[in-house]
Amino acid sequence: MKNRSLVSISDYSREEYLKILDLAEKFENNPRQDILKGMVVATLFFEPSTRTRLSFESAVNRLGGKVLGFSDASSSSATKGETLRDTIKMVCNYADLIVMRHPLEGSARFASEVSKVPVINAGDGANQHPTQTLLDLYSIRKTQGTLENLNIFMVGDLKYGRTVHSLLMAMSEFNTTFYFISPDELKMPDEYKRYLKNKGLKYYEFKDFTDIINQADIIYMTRVQKERFSDPIEYERTKNAYILRNHMLKDSKPNVKILHPLPRVNEIHLDVDTNEKAYYFTQALNGVFVRQAIISSILGLN
Amino acid sequence: MKDVKHLVVSAIKDGTVIDHIPAKDLFKVITILGLDHIENQMTFGSNLESKKLGKKAIIKISDMFFRNEDINKIALVAPEAKLNIIKDYNVVEKKVVEVPDTITGIAKCVNPKCITNNEEITTRFSVVDKKKVILKCHYCEKITDQENMRIV
Ligand SMILES: [Zn+2]
């Protein structure tokens, strides 16, 4: 992993996922270390994402490194018409590592080819957000004690949700059984179902999850956005089927945990928050340890 | 049948004959191979009868021989194309087009939000299905199929 960019979750193998997770565990036990002393990490956010940026910057700061960069495109030279190529070529002279978020898909792969220093993709449009996926894996392993043989429920927008696609790719290495719960308009795309079929993995599709929820080990919730529907009436009719409420968890497995990439809108009712099966806030906190692990392994500090 | 062909587009002494091009894609093939910029003598016929393709086109270029990697570029639009290498009016070699594993700089990515459609970048694809010619963008990872394919 040393000196290699992380653009797409498939850039890492199963063994490399596990290596990152093991390392993240060490950082969770000891989050303040000075291993990044004297190093500079550039955080280039061509579109704002406060949550992701703070998580990365906190990871760097707790390891004793310094951060430079910008938090939205208006404070960068991109607004003056500078190409991404030129921005990256300039910035890689000032940093040991680039963390980048950009609204255009494929921008991170391109940056990694132009840059002299490794690039971590912190989201390129609707395409990839691999550090989110690794923190999802970390949360799953931490709460279940294993990644193997789990029943994973994915709920809501499975068509456009990049987090569920990447999580599916990663979890397919661990003999997962998938349950896809979504409205017809937002079903899991065929290419992912074909991928699972080729790997000999089982998946099931449902329009709502009230009857099957008790089988879940992990319930991964996503936002169902109105603008994704071509028919607004269809949205009004279906939206309530994808809201998780506390009473639905009454007979669920004792080990089940609810995950969500955050921010949520209304797809997880507030009454779930106090249930010990709700894990989404801790999940976000895990992001710092996982990003510490990714940064330090790319910089070859472990 | 063979004689009819020779009547439609006259024979060449030395060079390359590219046959079995789908008629509608003749000009794409010409662009991809850069034949619109060469000085060599060239004849072509289009909308010829073909059992396989319905309407086909044929190109004959004098004193021109292609490297495999160049000729494979036309696989995107004319995967069935066949090449005859002509020396002294005789066919000395036959070649078929092979769909390569990767395609660089010929097709455009279908995704308007792809970085390659927003900045000067040479496109790159891996070929995920050689039969149907389905491409996956190296950058945005989206699929471009033959229906949506546009040539740069
Ligand atoms: Zn693309």
PDB file of C-alpha atoms in Angstrom, chain A residues 17-237:
ATOM      1  CA  TYR A  17      -8.801  -4.379   3.833  1.00  0.00           C
ATOM      2  CA  LEU A  18      -7.976  -6.529   6.825  1.00  0.00           C
ATOM      3  CA  LYS A  19      -4.593  -4.906   7.254  1.00  0.00           C
ATOM      4  CA  ILE A  20      -6.215  -1.467   7.383  1.00  0.00           C
ATOM      5  CA  LEU A  21      -8.824  -2.674   9.874  1.00  0.00           C
ATOM      6  CA  ASP A  22      -6.178  -4.172  12.168  1.00  0.00           C
ATOM      7  CA  LEU A  23      -4.227  -0.960  12.019  1.00  0.00           C
ATOM      8  CA  ALA A  24      -7.335   1.130  12.699  1.00  0.00           C
ATOM      9  CA  GLU A  25      -7.907  -0.931  15.825  1.00  0.00           C
ATOM     10  CA  LYS A  26      -4.459   0.060  17.061  1.00  0.00           C
ATOM     11  CA  PHE A  27      -5.238   3.720  16.438  1.00  0.00           C
ATOM     12  CA  GLU A  28      -8.519   3.395  18.272  1.00  0.00           C
ATOM     13  CA  ASN A  29      -6.594   2.164  21.308  1.00  0.00           C
ATOM     14  CA  ASN A  30      -3.979   4.861  20.907  1.00  0.00           C
ATOM     15  CA  PRO A  31      -5.245   7.665  18.642  1.00  0.00           C
ATOM     16  CA  ARG A  32      -2.551  10.220  19.483  1.00  0.00           C
ATOM     17  CA  GLN A  33       0.812   9.352  17.997  1.00  0.00           C
ATOM     18  CA  ASP A  34       3.486  11.570  16.543  1.00  0.00           C
ATOM     19  CA  ILE A  35       4.267   9.469  13.487  1.00  0.00           C
ATOM     20  CA  LEU A  36       3.303  12.173  10.979  1.00  0.00           C
ATOM     21  CA  LYS A  37       5.602  14.786  12.471  1.00  0.00           C
ATOM     22  CA  GLY A  38       7.071  17.043   9.806  1.00  0.00           C
ATOM     23  CA  MET A  39       4.661  15.788   7.152  1.00  0.00           C
ATOM     24  CA  VAL A  40       2.109  17.800   5.231  1.00  0.00           C
ATOM     25  CA  VAL A  41      -1.208  16.473   3.955  1.00  0.00           C
ATOM     26  CA  ALA A  42      -3.143  18.559   1.429  1.00  0.00           C
ATOM     27  CA  THR A  43      -6.925  18.397   1.714  1.00  0.00           C
ATOM     28  CA  LEU A  44      -8.381  19.642  -1.555  1.00  0.00           C
ATOM     29  CA  PHE A  45     -12.140  19.904  -1.350  1.00  0.00           C
ATOM     30  CA  PHE A  46     -13.453  21.130  -4.686  1.00  0.00           C
ATOM     31  CA  GLU A  47     -16.916  20.712  -3.241  1.00  0.00           C
ATOM     32  CA  PRO A  48     -17.731  21.165   0.417  1.00  0.00           C
ATOM     33  CA  SER A  49     -18.089  18.171   2.711  1.00  0.00           C
ATOM     34  CA  THR A  50     -17.437  19.345   6.224  1.00  0.00           C
ATOM     35  CA  ARG A  51     -17.957  15.924   7.781  1.00  0.00           C
ATOM     36  CA  THR A  52     -15.403  14.126   5.610  1.00  0.00           C
ATOM     37  CA  ARG A  53     -12.896  16.964   5.689  1.00  0.00           C
ATOM     38  CA  LEU A  54     -12.936  17.284   9.482  1.00  0.00           C
ATOM     39  CA  SER A  55     -12.523  13.544   9.847  1.00  0.00           C
ATOM     40  CA  PHE A  56      -9.421  13.567   7.642  1.00  0.00           C
ATOM     41  CA  GLU A  57      -7.972  16.687   9.253  1.00  0.00           C
ATOM     42  CA  SER A  58      -8.555  15.296  12.707  1.00  0.00           C
ATOM     43  CA  ALA A  59      -6.808  12.077  11.674  1.00  0.00           C
ATOM     44  CA  VAL A  60      -3.766  14.007  10.423  1.00  0.00           C
ATOM     45  CA  ASN A  61      -3.617  16.362  13.394  1.00  0.00           C
ATOM     46  CA  ARG A  62      -3.817  13.568  15.947  1.00  0.00           C
ATOM     47  CA  LEU A  63      -0.837  11.943  14.250  1.00  0.00           C
ATOM     48  CA  GLY A  64       1.171  15.152  14.514  1.00  0.00           C
ATOM     49  CA  GLY A  65       1.003  16.107  10.829  1.00  0.00           C
ATOM     50  CA  LYS A  66       0.087  19.431   9.256  1.00  0.00           C
ATOM     51  CA  VAL A  67      -2.813  20.137   6.924  1.00  0.00           C
ATOM     52  CA  LEU A  68      -3.105  22.646   4.102  1.00  0.00           C
ATOM     53  CA  GLY A  69      -5.731  23.057   1.425  1.00  0.00           C
ATOM     54  CA  PHE A  70      -9.157  24.501   0.796  1.00  0.00           C
ATOM     55  CA  SER A  71     -12.670  23.562   1.784  1.00  0.00           C
ATOM     56  CA  ASP A  72     -14.586  24.520  -1.344  1.00  0.00           C
ATOM     57  CA  ALA A  73     -13.796  25.387  -4.922  1.00  0.00           C
ATOM     58  CA  SER A  74     -14.485  29.108  -4.509  1.00  0.00           C
ATOM     59  CA  SER A  75     -11.361  29.497  -2.369  1.00  0.00           C
ATOM     60  CA  SER A  76      -9.182  27.590  -4.831  1.00  0.00           C
ATOM     61  CA  SER A  77      -7.744  28.647  -8.168  1.00  0.00           C
ATOM     62  CA  ALA A  78     -10.220  26.307  -9.877  1.00  0.00           C
ATOM     63  CA  THR A  79     -12.695  29.174 -10.001  1.00  0.00           C
ATOM     64  CA  LYS A  80     -10.157  31.170 -12.028  1.00  0.00           C
ATOM     65  CA  GLY A  81     -10.347  28.424 -14.616  1.00  0.00           C
ATOM     66  CA  GLU A  82      -7.261  26.467 -13.602  1.00  0.00           C
ATOM     67  CA  THR A  83      -7.439  22.856 -14.742  1.00  0.00           C
ATOM     68  CA  LEU A  84      -7.411  20.025 -12.235  1.00  0.00           C
ATOM     69  CA  ARG A  85      -4.180  18.851 -13.849  1.00  0.00           C
ATOM     70  CA  ASP A  86      -2.422  22.130 -13.062  1.00  0.00           C
ATOM     71  CA  THR A  87      -3.823  22.383  -9.535  1.00  0.00           C
ATOM     72  CA  ILE A  88      -2.591  18.884  -8.681  1.00  0.00           C
ATOM     73  CA  LYS A  89       0.818  19.459 -10.275  1.00  0.00           C
ATOM     74  CA  MET A  90       1.238  22.562  -8.166  1.00  0.00           C
ATOM     75  CA  VAL A  91      -0.060  21.115  -4.884  1.00  0.00           C
ATOM     76  CA  CYS A  92       2.015  17.928  -5.005  1.00  0.00           C
ATOM     77  CA  ASN A  93       5.111  20.099  -4.608  1.00  0.00           C
ATOM     78  CA  TYR A  94       3.872  21.218  -1.198  1.00  0.00           C
ATOM     79  CA  ALA A  95       2.514  17.998   0.310  1.00  0.00           C
ATOM     80  CA  ASP A  96       3.438  14.394   1.051  1.00  0.00           C
ATOM     81  CA  LEU A  97      -0.096  13.198   0.389  1.00  0.00           C
ATOM     82  CA  ILE A  98      -3.218  14.607  -1.242  1.00  0.00           C
ATOM     83  CA  VAL A  99      -6.750  14.000   0.026  1.00  0.00           C
ATOM     84  CA  MET A 100      -9.213  15.129  -2.586  1.00  0.00           C
ATOM     85  CA  ARG A 101     -12.951  15.507  -3.033  1.00  0.00           C
ATOM     86  CA  HIS A 102     -14.280  16.623  -6.389  1.00  0.00           C
ATOM     87  CA  PRO A 103     -17.737  16.736  -8.007  1.00  0.00           C
ATOM     88  CA  LEU A 104     -16.589  15.123 -11.278  1.00  0.00           C
ATOM     89  CA  GLU A 105     -16.372  11.348 -11.557  1.00  0.00           C
ATOM     90  CA  GLY A 106     -12.960   9.936 -12.365  1.00  0.00           C
ATOM     91  CA  SER A 107     -11.236  13.099 -11.120  1.00  0.00           C
ATOM     92  CA  ALA A 108      -9.401  11.227  -8.350  1.00  0.00           C
ATOM     93  CA  ARG A 109      -8.044   8.571 -10.704  1.00  0.00           C
ATOM     94  CA  PHE A 110      -6.850  11.303 -13.012  1.00  0.00           C
ATOM     95  CA  ALA A 111      -5.266  13.241 -10.134  1.00  0.00           C
ATOM     96  CA  SER A 112      -3.454  10.100  -8.990  1.00  0.00           C
ATOM     97  CA  GLU A 113      -1.892   9.816 -12.448  1.00  0.00           C
ATOM     98  CA  VAL A 114      -0.791  13.439 -12.556  1.00  0.00           C
ATOM     99  CA  SER A 115       0.456  13.690  -8.971  1.00  0.00           C
ATOM    100  CA  LYS A 116       3.961  12.859  -7.747  1.00  0.00           C
ATOM    101  CA  VAL A 117       2.554  12.022  -4.307  1.00  0.00           C
ATOM    102  CA  PRO A 118      -0.213   9.492  -3.512  1.00  0.00           C
ATOM    103  CA  VAL A 119      -3.838  10.583  -3.672  1.00  0.00           C
ATOM    104  CA  ILE A 120      -6.672   9.471  -1.413  1.00  0.00           C
ATOM    105  CA  ASN A 121     -10.099   9.817  -2.964  1.00  0.00           C
ATOM    106  CA  ALA A 122     -12.509  11.431  -0.503  1.00  0.00           C
ATOM    107  CA  GLY A 123     -15.377  11.204  -3.002  1.00  0.00           C
ATOM    108  CA  ASP A 124     -15.471  11.789  -6.762  1.00  0.00           C
ATOM    109  CA  GLY A 125     -19.055  12.645  -7.671  1.00  0.00           C
ATOM    110  CA  ALA A 126     -21.294   9.601  -7.571  1.00  0.00           C
ATOM    111  CA  ASN A 127     -18.395   7.268  -8.246  1.00  0.00           C
ATOM    112  CA  GLN A 128     -16.224   6.205  -5.296  1.00  0.00           C
ATOM    113  CA  HIS A 129     -15.610   7.038  -1.652  1.00  0.00           C
ATOM    114  CA  PRO A 130     -13.320   4.203  -0.502  1.00  0.00           C
ATOM    115  CA  THR A 131     -12.495   5.537   2.967  1.00  0.00           C
ATOM    116  CA  GLN A 132     -16.226   5.489   3.775  1.00  0.00           C
ATOM    117  CA  THR A 133     -16.340   1.845   2.724  1.00  0.00           C
ATOM    118  CA  LEU A 134     -13.351   0.944   4.879  1.00  0.00           C
ATOM    119  CA  LEU A 135     -14.921   2.606   7.890  1.00  0.00           C
ATOM    120  CA  ASP A 136     -18.132   0.683   7.167  1.00  0.00           C
ATOM    121  CA  LEU A 137     -16.100  -2.547   7.150  1.00  0.00           C
ATOM    122  CA  TYR A 138     -14.460  -1.515  10.394  1.00  0.00           C
ATOM    123  CA  SER A 139     -17.835  -0.846  12.018  1.00  0.00           C
ATOM    124  CA  ILE A 140     -19.204  -4.166  10.814  1.00  0.00           C
ATOM    125  CA  ARG A 141     -16.239  -6.176  12.059  1.00  0.00           C
ATOM    126  CA  LYS A 142     -16.121  -4.332  15.351  1.00  0.00           C
ATOM    127  CA  THR A 143     -19.795  -4.942  16.112  1.00  0.00           C
ATOM    128  CA  GLN A 144     -20.053  -8.479  14.741  1.00  0.00           C
ATOM    129  CA  GLY A 145     -16.593  -9.753  15.657  1.00  0.00           C
ATOM    130  CA  THR A 146     -16.171 -10.968  12.085  1.00  0.00           C
ATOM    131  CA  LEU A 147     -16.819 -10.022   8.470  1.00  0.00           C
ATOM    132  CA  GLU A 148     -17.592 -13.586   7.403  1.00  0.00           C
ATOM    133  CA  ASN A 149     -21.030 -15.095   6.642  1.00  0.00           C
ATOM    134  CA  LEU A 150     -23.178 -12.106   7.626  1.00  0.00           C
ATOM    135  CA  ASN A 151     -26.676 -11.129   6.482  1.00  0.00           C
ATOM    136  CA  ILE A 152     -26.410  -7.566   5.260  1.00  0.00           C
ATOM    137  CA  PHE A 153     -29.565  -5.552   4.582  1.00  0.00           C
ATOM    138  CA  MET A 154     -29.209  -2.568   2.273  1.00  0.00           C
ATOM    139  CA  VAL A 155     -32.206  -0.266   2.410  1.00  0.00           C
ATOM    140  CA  GLY A 156     -33.407   2.704   0.354  1.00  0.00           C
ATOM    141  CA  ASP A 157     -31.685   4.116  -2.704  1.00  0.00           C
ATOM    142  CA  LEU A 158     -29.677   1.200  -4.048  1.00  0.00           C
ATOM    143  CA  LYS A 159     -29.495   2.580  -7.562  1.00  0.00           C
ATOM    144  CA  TYR A 160     -27.576   5.810  -7.064  1.00  0.00           C
ATOM    145  CA  GLY A 161     -26.090   5.183  -3.632  1.00  0.00           C
ATOM    146  CA  ARG A 162     -22.365   4.852  -4.177  1.00  0.00           C
ATOM    147  CA  THR A 163     -21.761   3.785  -0.578  1.00  0.00           C
ATOM    148  CA  VAL A 164     -23.877   0.659  -0.959  1.00  0.00           C
ATOM    149  CA  HIS A 165     -22.201  -0.245  -4.249  1.00  0.00           C
ATOM    150  CA  SER A 166     -18.719  -0.004  -2.780  1.00  0.00           C
ATOM    151  CA  LEU A 167     -19.783  -1.825   0.377  1.00  0.00           C
ATOM    152  CA  LEU A 168     -21.251  -4.594  -1.745  1.00  0.00           C
ATOM    153  CA  MET A 169     -17.983  -4.965  -3.656  1.00  0.00           C
ATOM    154  CA  ALA A 170     -15.951  -5.099  -0.464  1.00  0.00           C
ATOM    155  CA  MET A 171     -18.279  -7.418   1.484  1.00  0.00           C
ATOM    156  CA  SER A 172     -18.487  -9.814  -1.455  1.00  0.00           C
ATOM    157  CA  GLU A 173     -15.033 -10.990  -0.341  1.00  0.00           C
ATOM    158  CA  PHE A 174     -16.511 -12.358   2.890  1.00  0.00           C
ATOM    159  CA  ASN A 175     -19.299 -14.738   1.864  1.00  0.00           C
ATOM    160  CA  THR A 176     -22.022 -12.228   2.655  1.00  0.00           C
ATOM    161  CA  THR A 177     -25.720 -12.833   1.968  1.00  0.00           C
ATOM    162  CA  PHE A 178     -27.296  -9.613   0.694  1.00  0.00           C
ATOM    163  CA  TYR A 179     -30.860  -8.386   1.157  1.00  0.00           C
ATOM    164  CA  PHE A 180     -31.776  -5.467  -1.083  1.00  0.00           C
ATOM    165  CA  ILE A 181     -34.785  -3.466   0.073  1.00  0.00           C
ATOM    166  CA  SER A 182     -35.780  -0.641  -2.255  1.00  0.00           C
ATOM    167  CA  PRO A 183     -38.585   0.781  -4.374  1.00  0.00           C
ATOM    168  CA  ASP A 184     -38.699  -0.460  -7.970  1.00  0.00           C
ATOM    169  CA  GLU A 185     -37.249   2.773  -9.274  1.00  0.00           C
ATOM    170  CA  LEU A 186     -34.176   2.541  -7.066  1.00  0.00           C
ATOM    171  CA  LYS A 187     -33.256  -1.130  -7.307  1.00  0.00           C
ATOM    172  CA  MET A 188     -29.689  -2.418  -7.170  1.00  0.00           C
ATOM    173  CA  PRO A 189     -28.282  -2.151 -10.722  1.00  0.00           C
ATOM    174  CA  ASP A 190     -27.917  -5.368 -12.707  1.00  0.00           C
ATOM    175  CA  GLU A 191     -24.138  -5.106 -12.995  1.00  0.00           C
ATOM    176  CA  TYR A 192     -23.779  -5.552  -9.214  1.00  0.00           C
ATOM    177  CA  LYS A 193     -26.238  -8.431  -9.090  1.00  0.00           C
ATOM    178  CA  ARG A 194     -24.365 -10.084 -11.935  1.00  0.00           C
ATOM    179  CA  TYR A 195     -21.144  -9.588 -10.010  1.00  0.00           C
ATOM    180  CA  LEU A 196     -22.568 -11.396  -6.982  1.00  0.00           C
ATOM    181  CA  LYS A 197     -23.971 -14.186  -9.113  1.00  0.00           C
ATOM    182  CA  ASN A 198     -20.563 -14.729 -10.710  1.00  0.00           C
ATOM    183  CA  LYS A 199     -19.043 -14.990  -7.253  1.00  0.00           C
ATOM    184  CA  GLY A 200     -21.668 -17.533  -6.234  1.00  0.00           C
ATOM    185  CA  LEU A 201     -23.133 -15.273  -3.534  1.00  0.00           C
ATOM    186  CA  LYS A 202     -26.795 -15.139  -2.564  1.00  0.00           C
ATOM    187  CA  TYR A 203     -28.939 -12.028  -2.707  1.00  0.00           C
ATOM    188  CA  TYR A 204     -32.640 -11.349  -2.240  1.00  0.00           C
ATOM    189  CA  GLU A 205     -34.736  -8.376  -3.324  1.00  0.00           C
ATOM    190  CA  PHE A 206     -37.689  -6.943  -1.408  1.00  0.00           C
ATOM    191  CA  LYS A 207     -39.913  -3.891  -1.596  1.00  0.00           C
ATOM    192  CA  ASP A 208     -40.183  -3.534   2.158  1.00  0.00           C
ATOM    193  CA  PHE A 209     -38.469  -5.190   5.073  1.00  0.00           C
ATOM    194  CA  THR A 210     -40.969  -5.576   7.878  1.00  0.00           C
ATOM    195  CA  ASP A 211     -41.300  -9.374   7.479  1.00  0.00           C
ATOM    196  CA  ILE A 212     -37.626 -10.162   7.129  1.00  0.00           C
ATOM    197  CA  ILE A 213     -35.889  -7.668   9.375  1.00  0.00           C
ATOM    198  CA  ASN A 214     -35.277 -10.292  12.081  1.00  0.00           C
ATOM    199  CA  GLN A 215     -32.726 -12.057   9.900  1.00  0.00           C
ATOM    200  CA  ALA A 216     -30.430  -9.060   9.655  1.00  0.00           C
ATOM    201  CA  ASP A 217     -26.960  -8.804  11.185  1.00  0.00           C
ATOM    202  CA  ILE A 218     -26.385  -5.366   9.678  1.00  0.00           C
ATOM    203  CA  ILE A 219     -29.020  -2.923   8.420  1.00  0.00           C
ATOM    204  CA  TYR A 220     -27.410  -0.346   6.183  1.00  0.00           C
ATOM    205  CA  MET A 221     -29.806   2.567   5.672  1.00  0.00           C
ATOM    206  CA  THR A 222     -29.518   5.193   2.909  1.00  0.00           C
ATOM    207  CA  ARG A 223     -31.348   8.372   1.975  1.00  0.00           C
ATOM    208  CA  VAL A 224     -34.256   8.084  -0.442  1.00  0.00           C
ATOM    209  CA  GLN A 225     -34.245  11.428  -2.188  1.00  0.00           C
ATOM    210  CA  LYS A 226     -37.345  12.825  -3.816  1.00  0.00           C
ATOM    211  CA  GLU A 227     -35.455  14.078  -6.862  1.00  0.00           C
ATOM    212  CA  ARG A 228     -34.460  10.519  -7.781  1.00  0.00           C
ATOM    213  CA  PHE A 229     -38.066   9.687  -8.654  1.00  0.00           C
ATOM    214  CA  SER A 230     -39.428  10.445 -12.096  1.00  0.00           C
ATOM    215  CA  ASP A 231     -42.931  10.341 -10.612  1.00  0.00           C
ATOM    216  CA  PRO A 232     -43.420  12.420  -7.426  1.00  0.00           C
ATOM    217  CA  ILE A 233     -46.604  10.520  -6.592  1.00  0.00           C
ATOM    218  CA  GLU A 234     -44.614   7.314  -6.584  1.00  0.00           C
ATOM    219  CA  TYR A 235     -42.245   8.931  -4.098  1.00  0.00           C
ATOM    220  CA  GLU A 236     -45.060   9.932  -1.739  1.00  0.00           C
ATOM    221  CA  ARG A 237     -46.517   6.452  -1.974  1.00  0.00           C
TER     222      ARG A 237
END
